[in-house]
């Protein structure tokens, strides 16, 4: 297949949605020669922060001179973003070739009576095959949904990471924090160290599973902590403490939540370094200092500042609002806001918007899941504006905000991706 045909194949599979379970992915990987057994992995799950933590761990390994891959979801602009080799998305040609190989394997197993693999299972298998073919040392693999029954949960990692646990995807992986935490704790394997910044009710299931699997558990706030030194719109400095270890780090990712994400990533990488001497103290600092993560408090323009953030659940909204209050106190803020209709739109809106804020509601994308702009506007309040397309929404926002203000595009990673394509021409 050519690249366009590979994308069409994936898009067609996407219409069938998500189906949790391991039978299809296990059969598919067996047909491909079990590439997931040929690379060392760090497995990352959590409600928020998976992408940031995965990127920082990958950047630390790359700074160590280690051949490193990364598998994330969803993509913002192009499918290639989901599979990285040594810090770069794979090429169109390599992506098409890998998807073709997996498609052939999928056809073989369906002929044997196995159900057709889902889009995410095809992409997961493609990532594992790509990593094995390129003989990587490590790959950082982000869970698609939950953990226990996610198609990534077929490999044995060297470290497991559970960034945090809050309410999201309640229709699929649990209606309470405890139920969701149990799903995410499903990535914990026998004897494999676990790093988490989960808190309160989420910790019970994680502690229980770690104890059952005899997996060493490192909890933020207990085994390691952070202390902010300084923060501005360009960078943050903080001290990481873990037992007798104290060291200052600099990151470009913004917001108090990113200090915790950075700490989790550093501790995970330090655990990898226990079995790989190439991962040095210098690489820890160098790695996290260069990480940039698109669509997460990403400042893409100035005067006025244009920020893109994919926050789409209450916890993400709290982190975004706290960062806006920290960096833009007293400034005029205009939101270009769109969400998926199956998300907790009311809670996100109540957290994000304050009196005096300007809000332009839009439809996040053209799909059926996206909430209509008029529906969001009714929820938010009578002063909310609506626009039918993103270029018009951005033009309207520019007319509402002074040069020292801020325009924040948020509510969905799909919205952020579409904004990048339609307004920023990425």
mmCIF file of C-alpha atoms in Angstrom:
data_model
loop_
_atom_site.group_PDB
_atom_site.id
_atom_site.type_symbol
_atom_site.label_atom_id
_atom_site.label_comp_id
_atom_site.label_asym_id
_atom_site.label_seq_id
_atom_site.Cartn_x
_atom_site.Cartn_y
_atom_site.Cartn_z
ATOM 1 C CA UNK A 1 0.000 0.000 0.000
ATOM 2 C CA UNK A 2 0.943 3.620 -0.541
ATOM 3 C CA UNK A 3 0.636 6.035 2.384
ATOM 4 C CA UNK A 4 -2.801 7.313 1.340
ATOM 5 C CA UNK A 5 -4.134 3.755 1.042
ATOM 6 C CA UNK A 6 -2.713 2.880 4.477
ATOM 7 C CA UNK A 7 -4.498 5.871 6.016
ATOM 8 C CA UNK A 8 -7.756 4.912 4.292
ATOM 9 C CA UNK A 9 -7.412 1.357 5.619
ATOM 10 C CA UNK A 10 -6.971 2.692 9.170
ATOM 11 C CA UNK A 11 -9.821 5.188 8.802
ATOM 12 C CA UNK A 12 -12.153 2.408 7.674
ATOM 13 C CA UNK A 13 -11.181 0.340 10.721
ATOM 14 C CA UNK A 14 -11.772 3.370 12.941
ATOM 15 C CA UNK A 15 -15.485 3.279 12.142
ATOM 16 C CA UNK A 16 -15.777 0.096 14.206
ATOM 17 C CA UNK A 17 -14.529 1.812 17.383
ATOM 18 C CA UNK A 18 -12.675 0.378 20.381
ATOM 19 C CA UNK A 19 -13.069 -3.234 21.524
ATOM 20 C CA UNK A 20 -11.071 -4.169 24.602
ATOM 21 C CA UNK A 21 -9.611 -7.673 24.896
ATOM 22 C CA UNK A 22 -6.370 -9.513 24.156
ATOM 23 C CA UNK A 23 -7.258 -12.366 21.765
ATOM 24 C CA UNK A 24 -6.942 -10.356 18.543
ATOM 25 C CA UNK A 25 -3.677 -8.574 19.387
ATOM 26 C CA UNK A 26 -2.050 -11.768 20.684
ATOM 27 C CA UNK A 27 -2.959 -13.662 17.505
ATOM 28 C CA UNK A 28 -1.790 -10.761 15.342
ATOM 29 C CA UNK A 29 1.584 -10.469 17.079
ATOM 30 C CA UNK A 30 2.114 -14.224 16.914
ATOM 31 C CA UNK A 31 1.492 -14.068 13.150
ATOM 32 C CA UNK A 32 4.147 -11.314 12.944
ATOM 33 C CA UNK A 33 6.738 -13.345 14.894
ATOM 34 C CA UNK A 34 6.134 -11.725 18.299
ATOM 35 C CA UNK A 35 8.066 -8.477 17.751
ATOM 36 C CA UNK A 36 6.996 -7.313 21.243
ATOM 37 C CA UNK A 37 9.471 -9.834 22.680
ATOM 38 C CA UNK A 38 12.458 -8.299 20.875
ATOM 39 C CA UNK A 39 12.697 -4.843 22.518
ATOM 40 C CA UNK A 40 12.842 -3.547 26.102
ATOM 41 C CA UNK A 41 9.856 -1.401 27.060
ATOM 42 C CA UNK A 42 8.700 1.234 29.503
ATOM 43 C CA UNK A 43 4.896 1.002 29.746
ATOM 44 C CA UNK A 44 2.980 4.206 30.578
ATOM 45 C CA UNK A 45 -0.669 4.547 31.584
ATOM 46 C CA UNK A 46 -2.653 7.193 33.492
ATOM 47 C CA UNK A 47 -5.588 9.534 32.983
ATOM 48 C CA UNK A 48 -3.485 12.608 32.179
ATOM 49 C CA UNK A 49 0.199 13.237 31.519
ATOM 50 C CA UNK A 50 0.952 10.028 29.595
ATOM 51 C CA UNK A 51 2.288 11.877 26.575
ATOM 52 C CA UNK A 52 4.434 14.304 28.566
ATOM 53 C CA UNK A 53 5.925 11.549 30.734
ATOM 54 C CA UNK A 54 6.524 9.268 27.740
ATOM 55 C CA UNK A 55 8.270 12.065 25.852
ATOM 56 C CA UNK A 56 10.518 12.976 28.778
ATOM 57 C CA UNK A 57 11.555 9.351 29.343
ATOM 58 C CA UNK A 58 12.257 8.976 25.620
ATOM 59 C CA UNK A 59 14.305 12.185 25.578
ATOM 60 C CA UNK A 60 16.371 10.992 28.556
ATOM 61 C CA UNK A 61 17.144 7.721 26.780
ATOM 62 C CA UNK A 62 18.009 9.578 23.571
ATOM 63 C CA UNK A 63 20.334 11.882 25.520
ATOM 64 C CA UNK A 64 22.050 8.700 26.727
ATOM 65 C CA UNK A 65 22.770 7.640 23.153
ATOM 66 C CA UNK A 66 20.296 4.758 23.404
ATOM 67 C CA UNK A 67 18.268 3.744 20.326
ATOM 68 C CA UNK A 68 14.735 4.622 21.410
ATOM 69 C CA UNK A 69 11.210 4.378 20.045
ATOM 70 C CA UNK A 70 7.910 5.791 21.240
ATOM 71 C CA UNK A 71 4.279 4.818 20.635
ATOM 72 C CA UNK A 72 1.572 7.333 21.583
ATOM 73 C CA UNK A 73 -2.071 8.098 20.856
ATOM 74 C CA UNK A 74 -3.906 9.919 19.534
ATOM 75 C CA UNK A 75 -2.010 11.865 16.876
ATOM 76 C CA UNK A 76 -2.609 15.593 16.446
ATOM 77 C CA UNK A 77 -2.058 16.068 12.713
ATOM 78 C CA UNK A 78 -0.720 12.881 11.063
ATOM 79 C CA UNK A 79 -0.851 9.190 11.923
ATOM 80 C CA UNK A 80 2.961 8.983 11.672
ATOM 81 C CA UNK A 81 3.233 10.923 14.947
ATOM 82 C CA UNK A 82 2.121 7.809 16.817
ATOM 83 C CA UNK A 83 5.305 5.853 16.033
ATOM 84 C CA UNK A 84 8.670 7.541 16.630
ATOM 85 C CA UNK A 85 12.192 6.300 16.016
ATOM 86 C CA UNK A 86 14.962 8.187 17.818
ATOM 87 C CA UNK A 87 12.828 11.269 18.360
ATOM 88 C CA UNK A 88 11.316 11.525 14.876
ATOM 89 C CA UNK A 89 8.002 10.253 13.476
ATOM 90 C CA UNK A 90 8.544 7.476 10.951
ATOM 91 C CA UNK A 91 8.393 8.451 7.265
ATOM 92 C CA UNK A 92 5.319 8.048 5.075
ATOM 93 C CA UNK A 93 7.076 5.224 3.240
ATOM 94 C CA UNK A 94 7.989 3.319 6.402
ATOM 95 C CA UNK A 95 4.533 3.868 7.870
ATOM 96 C CA UNK A 96 2.856 2.503 4.726
ATOM 97 C CA UNK A 97 5.200 -0.507 4.606
ATOM 98 C CA UNK A 98 4.611 -1.389 8.261
ATOM 99 C CA UNK A 99 0.825 -1.037 7.989
ATOM 100 C CA UNK A 100 0.895 -3.210 4.856
ATOM 101 C CA UNK A 101 2.770 -5.956 6.725
ATOM 102 C CA UNK A 102 0.312 -5.838 9.613
ATOM 103 C CA UNK A 103 -2.693 -5.792 7.255
ATOM 104 C CA UNK A 104 -1.443 -9.008 5.611
ATOM 105 C CA UNK A 105 -1.021 -10.622 9.045
ATOM 106 C CA UNK A 106 -4.511 -9.456 10.066
ATOM 107 C CA UNK A 107 -5.986 -11.046 6.944
ATOM 108 C CA UNK A 108 -4.208 -14.305 7.803
ATOM 109 C CA UNK A 109 -5.639 -14.508 11.326
ATOM 110 C CA UNK A 110 -9.172 -13.559 10.246
ATOM 111 C CA UNK A 111 -9.047 -16.456 7.774
ATOM 112 C CA UNK A 112 -8.285 -18.673 10.787
ATOM 113 C CA UNK A 113 -11.416 -17.473 12.569
ATOM 114 C CA UNK A 114 -10.024 -14.631 14.708
ATOM 115 C CA UNK A 115 -12.056 -11.400 14.698
ATOM 116 C CA UNK A 116 -10.787 -8.460 12.650
ATOM 117 C CA UNK A 117 -8.318 -6.450 14.791
ATOM 118 C CA UNK A 118 -9.325 -2.876 15.637
ATOM 119 C CA UNK A 119 -7.576 0.224 14.337
ATOM 120 C CA UNK A 120 -5.675 0.629 17.610
ATOM 121 C CA UNK A 121 -4.605 -3.027 17.578
ATOM 122 C CA UNK A 122 -3.280 -2.647 14.024
ATOM 123 C CA UNK A 123 -1.330 0.458 15.094
ATOM 124 C CA UNK A 124 -0.023 -1.254 18.245
ATOM 125 C CA UNK A 125 1.227 -4.221 16.226
ATOM 126 C CA UNK A 126 2.731 -1.837 13.662
ATOM 127 C CA UNK A 127 4.660 -0.027 16.401
ATOM 128 C CA UNK A 128 6.029 -3.255 17.884
ATOM 129 C CA UNK A 129 7.022 -4.510 14.410
ATOM 130 C CA UNK A 130 8.707 -1.195 13.571
ATOM 131 C CA UNK A 131 10.668 -1.198 16.841
ATOM 132 C CA UNK A 132 11.823 -4.793 16.334
ATOM 133 C CA UNK A 133 12.809 -4.263 12.685
ATOM 134 C CA UNK A 134 14.886 -1.221 13.652
ATOM 135 C CA UNK A 135 16.540 -3.157 16.503
ATOM 136 C CA UNK A 136 15.856 -0.520 19.122
ATOM 137 C CA UNK A 137 17.217 -0.769 22.645
ATOM 138 C CA UNK A 138 14.059 0.597 24.282
ATOM 139 C CA UNK A 139 10.595 1.798 23.364
ATOM 140 C CA UNK A 140 8.242 3.896 25.466
ATOM 141 C CA UNK A 141 4.701 2.629 24.950
ATOM 142 C CA UNK A 142 1.631 4.613 25.970
ATOM 143 C CA UNK A 143 -1.566 2.746 26.825
ATOM 144 C CA UNK A 144 -4.526 3.511 24.588
ATOM 145 C CA UNK A 145 -7.316 3.006 27.134
ATOM 146 C CA UNK A 146 -7.167 1.787 30.729
ATOM 147 C CA UNK A 147 -4.434 -0.820 30.979
ATOM 148 C CA UNK A 148 -5.556 -4.327 31.897
ATOM 149 C CA UNK A 149 -7.350 -5.097 28.607
ATOM 150 C CA UNK A 150 -5.465 -2.596 26.440
ATOM 151 C CA UNK A 151 -3.715 -4.055 23.398
ATOM 152 C CA UNK A 152 -0.349 -2.661 24.545
ATOM 153 C CA UNK A 153 -0.519 -4.883 27.646
ATOM 154 C CA UNK A 154 1.074 -7.857 25.896
ATOM 155 C CA UNK A 155 4.714 -7.078 26.617
ATOM 156 C CA UNK A 156 6.875 -7.354 29.725
ATOM 157 C CA UNK A 157 8.289 -3.892 30.510
ATOM 158 C CA UNK A 158 11.390 -3.026 32.517
ATOM 159 C CA UNK A 159 9.416 -0.256 34.297
ATOM 160 C CA UNK A 160 5.666 0.453 34.531
ATOM 161 C CA UNK A 161 4.362 4.002 35.011
ATOM 162 C CA UNK A 162 0.886 5.063 36.195
ATOM 163 C CA UNK A 163 0.981 8.856 35.922
ATOM 164 C CA UNK A 164 -2.257 9.584 37.815
ATOM 165 C CA UNK A 165 -5.889 8.498 37.997
ATOM 166 C CA UNK A 166 -9.001 10.660 37.621
ATOM 167 C CA UNK A 167 -12.436 10.313 36.022
ATOM 168 C CA UNK A 168 -12.405 9.830 32.239
ATOM 169 C CA UNK A 169 -13.729 7.154 29.860
ATOM 170 C CA UNK A 170 -16.207 6.205 32.598
ATOM 171 C CA UNK A 171 -18.370 4.409 30.030
ATOM 172 C CA UNK A 172 -15.547 1.944 29.321
ATOM 173 C CA UNK A 173 -13.108 1.448 32.191
ATOM 174 C CA UNK A 174 -15.049 2.215 35.363
ATOM 175 C CA UNK A 175 -17.353 4.764 36.958
ATOM 176 C CA UNK A 176 -15.262 5.379 40.096
ATOM 177 C CA UNK A 177 -11.648 6.323 40.756
ATOM 178 C CA UNK A 178 -11.078 2.910 42.345
ATOM 179 C CA UNK A 179 -12.476 1.014 39.347
ATOM 180 C CA UNK A 180 -10.369 3.048 36.903
ATOM 181 C CA UNK A 181 -7.272 2.566 39.088
ATOM 182 C CA UNK A 182 -7.836 -1.203 39.028
ATOM 183 C CA UNK A 183 -7.823 -1.123 35.228
ATOM 184 C CA UNK A 184 -4.652 0.960 35.110
ATOM 185 C CA UNK A 185 -2.958 -1.262 37.716
ATOM 186 C CA UNK A 186 -3.460 -4.067 35.209
ATOM 187 C CA UNK A 187 -0.152 -3.111 33.561
ATOM 188 C CA UNK A 188 1.766 -4.063 36.735
ATOM 189 C CA UNK A 189 3.829 -7.210 36.119
ATOM 190 C CA UNK A 190 5.619 -9.667 38.398
ATOM 191 C CA UNK A 191 8.671 -7.989 39.958
ATOM 192 C CA UNK A 192 8.637 -4.991 37.579
ATOM 193 C CA UNK A 193 9.089 -1.624 39.377
ATOM 194 C CA UNK A 194 6.158 0.808 39.272
ATOM 195 C CA UNK A 195 6.289 4.617 39.432
ATOM 196 C CA UNK A 196 3.128 6.625 40.096
ATOM 197 C CA UNK A 197 1.831 10.053 41.056
ATOM 198 C CA UNK A 198 -1.644 8.688 41.773
ATOM 199 C CA UNK A 199 -3.224 9.937 45.002
ATOM 200 C CA UNK A 200 -5.909 9.147 47.582
ATOM 201 C CA UNK A 201 -8.498 6.552 46.490
ATOM 202 C CA UNK A 202 -6.523 5.571 43.398
ATOM 203 C CA UNK A 203 -3.578 4.349 45.459
ATOM 204 C CA UNK A 204 -5.403 1.431 47.090
ATOM 205 C CA UNK A 205 -5.735 -0.736 43.963
ATOM 206 C CA UNK A 206 -2.227 0.207 42.789
ATOM 207 C CA UNK A 207 -0.671 -0.704 46.148
ATOM 208 C CA UNK A 208 -2.651 -3.950 46.283
ATOM 209 C CA UNK A 209 -1.608 -5.033 42.788
ATOM 210 C CA UNK A 210 2.032 -4.068 43.408
ATOM 211 C CA UNK A 211 2.040 -6.143 46.590
ATOM 212 C CA UNK A 212 0.370 -9.092 44.846
ATOM 213 C CA UNK A 213 2.889 -8.958 41.979
ATOM 214 C CA UNK A 214 5.840 -8.252 44.325
ATOM 215 C CA UNK A 215 6.546 -5.151 42.252
ATOM 216 C CA UNK A 216 8.546 -2.352 43.936
ATOM 217 C CA UNK A 217 6.337 0.757 44.109
ATOM 218 C CA UNK A 218 7.611 4.365 44.022
ATOM 219 C CA UNK A 219 4.920 6.916 44.905
ATOM 220 C CA UNK A 220 5.204 10.678 44.317
ATOM 221 C CA UNK A 221 4.954 12.517 47.633
ATOM 222 C CA UNK A 222 6.457 9.563 49.464
ATOM 223 C CA UNK A 223 9.430 8.028 47.649
ATOM 224 C CA UNK A 224 10.144 11.264 45.762
ATOM 225 C CA UNK A 225 8.998 14.903 45.807
ATOM 226 C CA UNK A 226 9.491 18.180 43.943
ATOM 227 C CA UNK A 227 10.043 21.766 45.053
ATOM 228 C CA UNK A 228 9.509 24.640 42.611
ATOM 229 C CA UNK A 229 12.453 27.047 42.349
ATOM 230 C CA UNK A 230 11.176 29.399 39.626
ATOM 231 C CA UNK A 231 8.683 29.436 36.776
ATOM 232 C CA UNK A 232 7.860 31.669 33.819
ATOM 233 C CA UNK A 233 6.268 31.253 30.403
ATOM 234 C CA UNK A 234 9.573 29.967 28.955
ATOM 235 C CA UNK A 235 10.800 27.418 31.511
ATOM 236 C CA UNK A 236 10.549 26.013 35.036
ATOM 237 C CA UNK A 237 13.273 25.159 37.556
ATOM 238 C CA UNK A 238 12.639 22.666 40.353
ATOM 239 C CA UNK A 239 14.397 20.423 42.840
ATOM 240 C CA UNK A 240 13.768 16.680 42.747
ATOM 241 C CA UNK A 241 14.319 14.861 46.042
ATOM 242 C CA UNK A 242 14.338 11.084 46.487
ATOM 243 C CA UNK A 243 15.844 9.862 49.745
ATOM 244 C CA UNK A 244 19.394 11.230 49.878
ATOM 245 C CA UNK A 245 19.171 12.377 46.255
ATOM 246 C CA UNK A 246 18.588 16.097 45.638
ATOM 247 C CA UNK A 247 19.115 17.699 42.239
ATOM 248 C CA UNK A 248 17.901 20.768 40.339
ATOM 249 C CA UNK A 249 16.217 20.293 36.965
ATOM 250 C CA UNK A 250 15.033 22.643 34.212
ATOM 251 C CA UNK A 251 12.057 21.878 31.962
ATOM 252 C CA UNK A 252 10.346 23.778 29.155
ATOM 253 C CA UNK A 253 6.944 22.183 29.803
ATOM 254 C CA UNK A 254 4.671 24.590 31.672
ATOM 255 C CA UNK A 255 2.354 24.253 34.662
ATOM 256 C CA UNK A 256 2.717 22.845 38.174
ATOM 257 C CA UNK A 257 1.465 19.455 36.957
ATOM 258 C CA UNK A 258 4.492 19.168 34.670
ATOM 259 C CA UNK A 259 6.855 19.241 37.654
ATOM 260 C CA UNK A 260 5.168 16.055 38.855
ATOM 261 C CA UNK A 261 5.246 14.540 35.369
ATOM 262 C CA UNK A 262 8.953 15.351 35.088
ATOM 263 C CA UNK A 263 9.665 13.785 38.473
ATOM 264 C CA UNK A 264 7.817 10.604 37.470
ATOM 265 C CA UNK A 265 9.768 10.441 34.197
ATOM 266 C CA UNK A 266 13.131 10.989 35.902
ATOM 267 C CA UNK A 267 12.487 8.346 38.569
ATOM 268 C CA UNK A 268 11.359 5.878 35.882
ATOM 269 C CA UNK A 269 14.524 6.569 33.882
ATOM 270 C CA UNK A 270 16.670 6.187 37.012
ATOM 271 C CA UNK A 271 15.125 2.737 37.501
ATOM 272 C CA UNK A 272 16.029 1.842 33.915
ATOM 273 C CA UNK A 273 19.568 3.093 34.607
ATOM 274 C CA UNK A 274 19.964 0.462 37.333
ATOM 275 C CA UNK A 275 20.231 -2.119 34.555
ATOM 276 C CA UNK A 276 21.789 0.121 31.896
ATOM 277 C CA UNK A 277 24.866 2.169 32.783
ATOM 278 C CA UNK A 278 24.547 4.269 29.622
ATOM 279 C CA UNK A 279 21.756 6.270 31.275
ATOM 280 C CA UNK A 280 23.717 8.874 33.219
ATOM 281 C CA UNK A 281 22.878 11.706 35.600
ATOM 282 C CA UNK A 282 23.842 14.150 32.841
ATOM 283 C CA UNK A 283 21.374 12.475 30.459
ATOM 284 C CA UNK A 284 18.564 12.827 33.030
ATOM 285 C CA UNK A 285 19.052 16.603 33.097
ATOM 286 C CA UNK A 286 19.678 16.981 29.369
ATOM 287 C CA UNK A 287 16.690 14.839 28.417
ATOM 288 C CA UNK A 288 13.951 16.595 30.384
ATOM 289 C CA UNK A 289 15.369 20.038 29.529
ATOM 290 C CA UNK A 290 14.668 19.605 25.806
ATOM 291 C CA UNK A 291 11.233 17.963 25.909
ATOM 292 C CA UNK A 292 8.458 19.813 24.143
ATOM 293 C CA UNK A 293 5.017 18.257 23.883
ATOM 294 C CA UNK A 294 2.603 19.629 21.264
ATOM 295 C CA UNK A 295 -0.903 20.477 22.361
ATOM 296 C CA UNK A 296 -0.155 20.645 26.084
ATOM 297 C CA UNK A 297 0.120 24.272 27.247
ATOM 298 C CA UNK A 298 1.910 24.819 23.949
ATOM 299 C CA UNK A 299 2.625 28.505 23.253
ATOM 300 C CA UNK A 300 2.705 28.775 19.449
ATOM 301 C CA UNK A 301 2.405 32.551 18.926
ATOM 302 C CA UNK A 302 3.010 35.746 20.879
ATOM 303 C CA UNK A 303 1.366 39.191 21.116
ATOM 304 C CA UNK A 304 -1.210 37.958 21.890
ATOM 305 C CA UNK A 305 -0.022 34.588 23.136
ATOM 306 C CA UNK A 306 -1.749 31.658 21.444
ATOM 307 C CA UNK A 307 -1.875 28.542 23.627
ATOM 308 C CA UNK A 308 -3.002 25.080 22.534
ATOM 309 C CA UNK A 309 -4.038 22.579 25.197
ATOM 310 C CA UNK A 310 -5.831 19.275 24.763
ATOM 311 C CA UNK A 311 -7.347 19.189 28.279
ATOM 312 C CA UNK A 312 -10.615 17.247 27.955
ATOM 313 C CA UNK A 313 -11.500 16.082 31.477
ATOM 314 C CA UNK A 314 -11.929 17.837 34.855
ATOM 315 C CA UNK A 315 -8.388 17.082 36.072
ATOM 316 C CA UNK A 316 -6.877 18.395 32.846
ATOM 317 C CA UNK A 317 -9.076 21.485 33.024
ATOM 318 C CA UNK A 318 -7.892 22.195 36.593
ATOM 319 C CA UNK A 319 -4.259 21.984 35.501
ATOM 320 C CA UNK A 320 -4.892 24.288 32.538
ATOM 321 C CA UNK A 321 -6.819 26.868 34.579
ATOM 322 C CA UNK A 322 -4.140 26.872 37.287
ATOM 323 C CA UNK A 323 -1.449 27.487 34.673
ATOM 324 C CA UNK A 324 -3.402 30.319 33.044
ATOM 325 C CA UNK A 325 -3.908 31.946 36.457
ATOM 326 C CA UNK A 326 -0.200 31.494 37.216
ATOM 327 C CA UNK A 327 1.179 32.919 33.981
ATOM 328 C CA UNK A 328 -1.573 35.328 32.870
ATOM 329 C CA UNK A 329 -3.031 36.775 36.069
ATOM 330 C CA UNK A 330 -5.030 39.908 35.266
ATOM 331 C CA UNK A 331 -4.794 39.405 31.492
ATOM 332 C CA UNK A 332 -7.702 39.116 29.075
ATOM 333 C CA UNK A 333 -8.275 35.467 28.127
ATOM 334 C CA UNK A 334 -10.314 34.310 25.149
ATOM 335 C CA UNK A 335 -11.044 30.594 24.826
ATOM 336 C CA UNK A 336 -11.712 28.821 21.550
ATOM 337 C CA UNK A 337 -13.468 25.819 23.017
ATOM 338 C CA UNK A 338 -14.729 22.523 21.643
ATOM 339 C CA UNK A 339 -15.242 19.085 23.191
ATOM 340 C CA UNK A 340 -16.412 15.602 22.383
ATOM 341 C CA UNK A 341 -20.064 15.173 23.340
ATOM 342 C CA UNK A 342 -19.416 12.022 25.381
ATOM 343 C CA UNK A 343 -17.104 13.883 27.776
ATOM 344 C CA UNK A 344 -18.057 15.655 31.022
ATOM 345 C CA UNK A 345 -18.513 18.998 29.284
ATOM 346 C CA UNK A 346 -20.320 20.743 32.151
ATOM 347 C CA UNK A 347 -17.596 19.998 34.721
ATOM 348 C CA UNK A 348 -14.823 21.101 32.360
ATOM 349 C CA UNK A 349 -16.676 24.336 31.566
ATOM 350 C CA UNK A 350 -17.286 25.114 35.256
ATOM 351 C CA UNK A 351 -13.588 24.650 36.027
ATOM 352 C CA UNK A 352 -12.163 26.502 33.026
ATOM 353 C CA UNK A 353 -14.248 29.636 32.630
ATOM 354 C CA UNK A 354 -14.323 32.578 35.037
ATOM 355 C CA UNK A 355 -16.243 35.877 34.972
ATOM 356 C CA UNK A 356 -14.641 38.197 32.436
ATOM 357 C CA UNK A 357 -13.304 35.424 30.213
ATOM 358 C CA UNK A 358 -14.372 35.477 26.582
ATOM 359 C CA UNK A 359 -15.463 32.155 25.081
ATOM 360 C CA UNK A 360 -15.992 31.170 21.452
ATOM 361 C CA UNK A 361 -17.588 27.732 21.161
ATOM 362 C CA UNK A 362 -16.784 25.602 18.107
ATOM 363 C CA UNK A 363 -17.331 22.022 16.996
ATOM 364 C CA UNK A 364 -14.083 20.164 17.747
ATOM 365 C CA UNK A 365 -14.162 18.185 14.506
ATOM 366 C CA UNK A 366 -16.554 16.970 11.830
ATOM 367 C CA UNK A 367 -17.361 13.643 13.469
ATOM 368 C CA UNK A 368 -20.547 12.562 15.192
ATOM 369 C CA UNK A 369 -18.869 12.459 18.636
ATOM 370 C CA UNK A 370 -18.090 16.175 18.682
ATOM 371 C CA UNK A 371 -20.474 18.399 20.633
ATOM 372 C CA UNK A 372 -22.213 21.073 18.569
ATOM 373 C CA UNK A 373 -20.999 24.628 19.181
ATOM 374 C CA UNK A 374 -24.538 25.772 19.973
ATOM 375 C CA UNK A 375 -24.918 23.027 22.593
ATOM 376 C CA UNK A 376 -21.690 24.063 24.322
ATOM 377 C CA UNK A 377 -22.675 27.747 24.159
ATOM 378 C CA UNK A 378 -26.009 27.041 25.889
ATOM 379 C CA UNK A 379 -24.179 25.214 28.676
ATOM 380 C CA UNK A 380 -21.551 27.921 29.176
ATOM 381 C CA UNK A 381 -23.853 30.957 29.203
ATOM 382 C CA UNK A 382 -25.490 33.675 27.159
ATOM 383 C CA UNK A 383 -22.328 35.709 26.518
ATOM 384 C CA UNK A 384 -20.687 32.790 24.708
ATOM 385 C CA UNK A 385 -20.080 33.299 20.994
ATOM 386 C CA UNK A 386 -20.110 30.548 18.367
ATOM 387 C CA UNK A 387 -18.289 30.119 15.073
ATOM 388 C CA UNK A 388 -18.744 27.483 12.382
ATOM 389 C CA UNK A 389 -15.050 27.131 11.492
ATOM 390 C CA UNK A 390 -11.690 27.528 13.203
ATOM 391 C CA UNK A 391 -10.150 30.274 11.016
ATOM 392 C CA UNK A 392 -13.218 32.438 11.706
ATOM 393 C CA UNK A 393 -13.016 31.636 15.418
ATOM 394 C CA UNK A 394 -9.353 32.666 15.530
ATOM 395 C CA UNK A 395 -10.065 35.899 13.645
ATOM 396 C CA UNK A 396 -12.862 36.687 16.105
ATOM 397 C CA UNK A 397 -10.576 35.929 19.073
ATOM 398 C CA UNK A 398 -7.895 38.263 17.713
ATOM 399 C CA UNK A 399 -10.489 41.052 17.599
ATOM 400 C CA UNK A 400 -11.439 40.461 21.258
ATOM 401 C CA UNK A 401 -8.001 40.234 22.879
ATOM 402 C CA UNK A 402 -5.397 42.997 23.401
ATOM 403 C CA UNK A 403 -1.784 42.402 22.434
ATOM 404 C CA UNK A 404 -0.839 41.389 25.998
ATOM 405 C CA UNK A 405 -3.765 38.966 26.311
ATOM 406 C CA UNK A 406 -4.006 35.278 25.542
ATOM 407 C CA UNK A 407 -6.037 33.077 23.212
ATOM 408 C CA UNK A 408 -6.423 29.505 24.473
ATOM 409 C CA UNK A 409 -7.597 26.731 22.142
ATOM 410 C CA UNK A 410 -8.731 23.845 24.348
ATOM 411 C CA UNK A 411 -11.226 21.109 25.178
ATOM 412 C CA UNK A 412 -10.056 18.318 22.894
ATOM 413 C CA UNK A 413 -6.889 16.979 21.293
ATOM 414 C CA UNK A 414 -8.953 16.592 18.123
ATOM 415 C CA UNK A 415 -9.717 20.324 18.250
ATOM 416 C CA UNK A 416 -6.027 21.133 18.767
ATOM 417 C CA UNK A 417 -5.054 18.915 15.831
ATOM 418 C CA UNK A 418 -7.653 20.495 13.563
ATOM 419 C CA UNK A 419 -6.554 23.988 14.627
ATOM 420 C CA UNK A 420 -2.955 23.129 13.732
ATOM 421 C CA UNK A 421 -4.070 21.927 10.293
ATOM 422 C CA UNK A 422 -6.653 24.580 9.451
ATOM 423 C CA UNK A 423 -5.192 27.715 11.058
ATOM 424 C CA UNK A 424 -1.462 27.071 11.493
ATOM 425 C CA UNK A 425 -1.157 25.038 8.262
ATOM 426 C CA UNK A 426 0.824 22.253 9.908
#
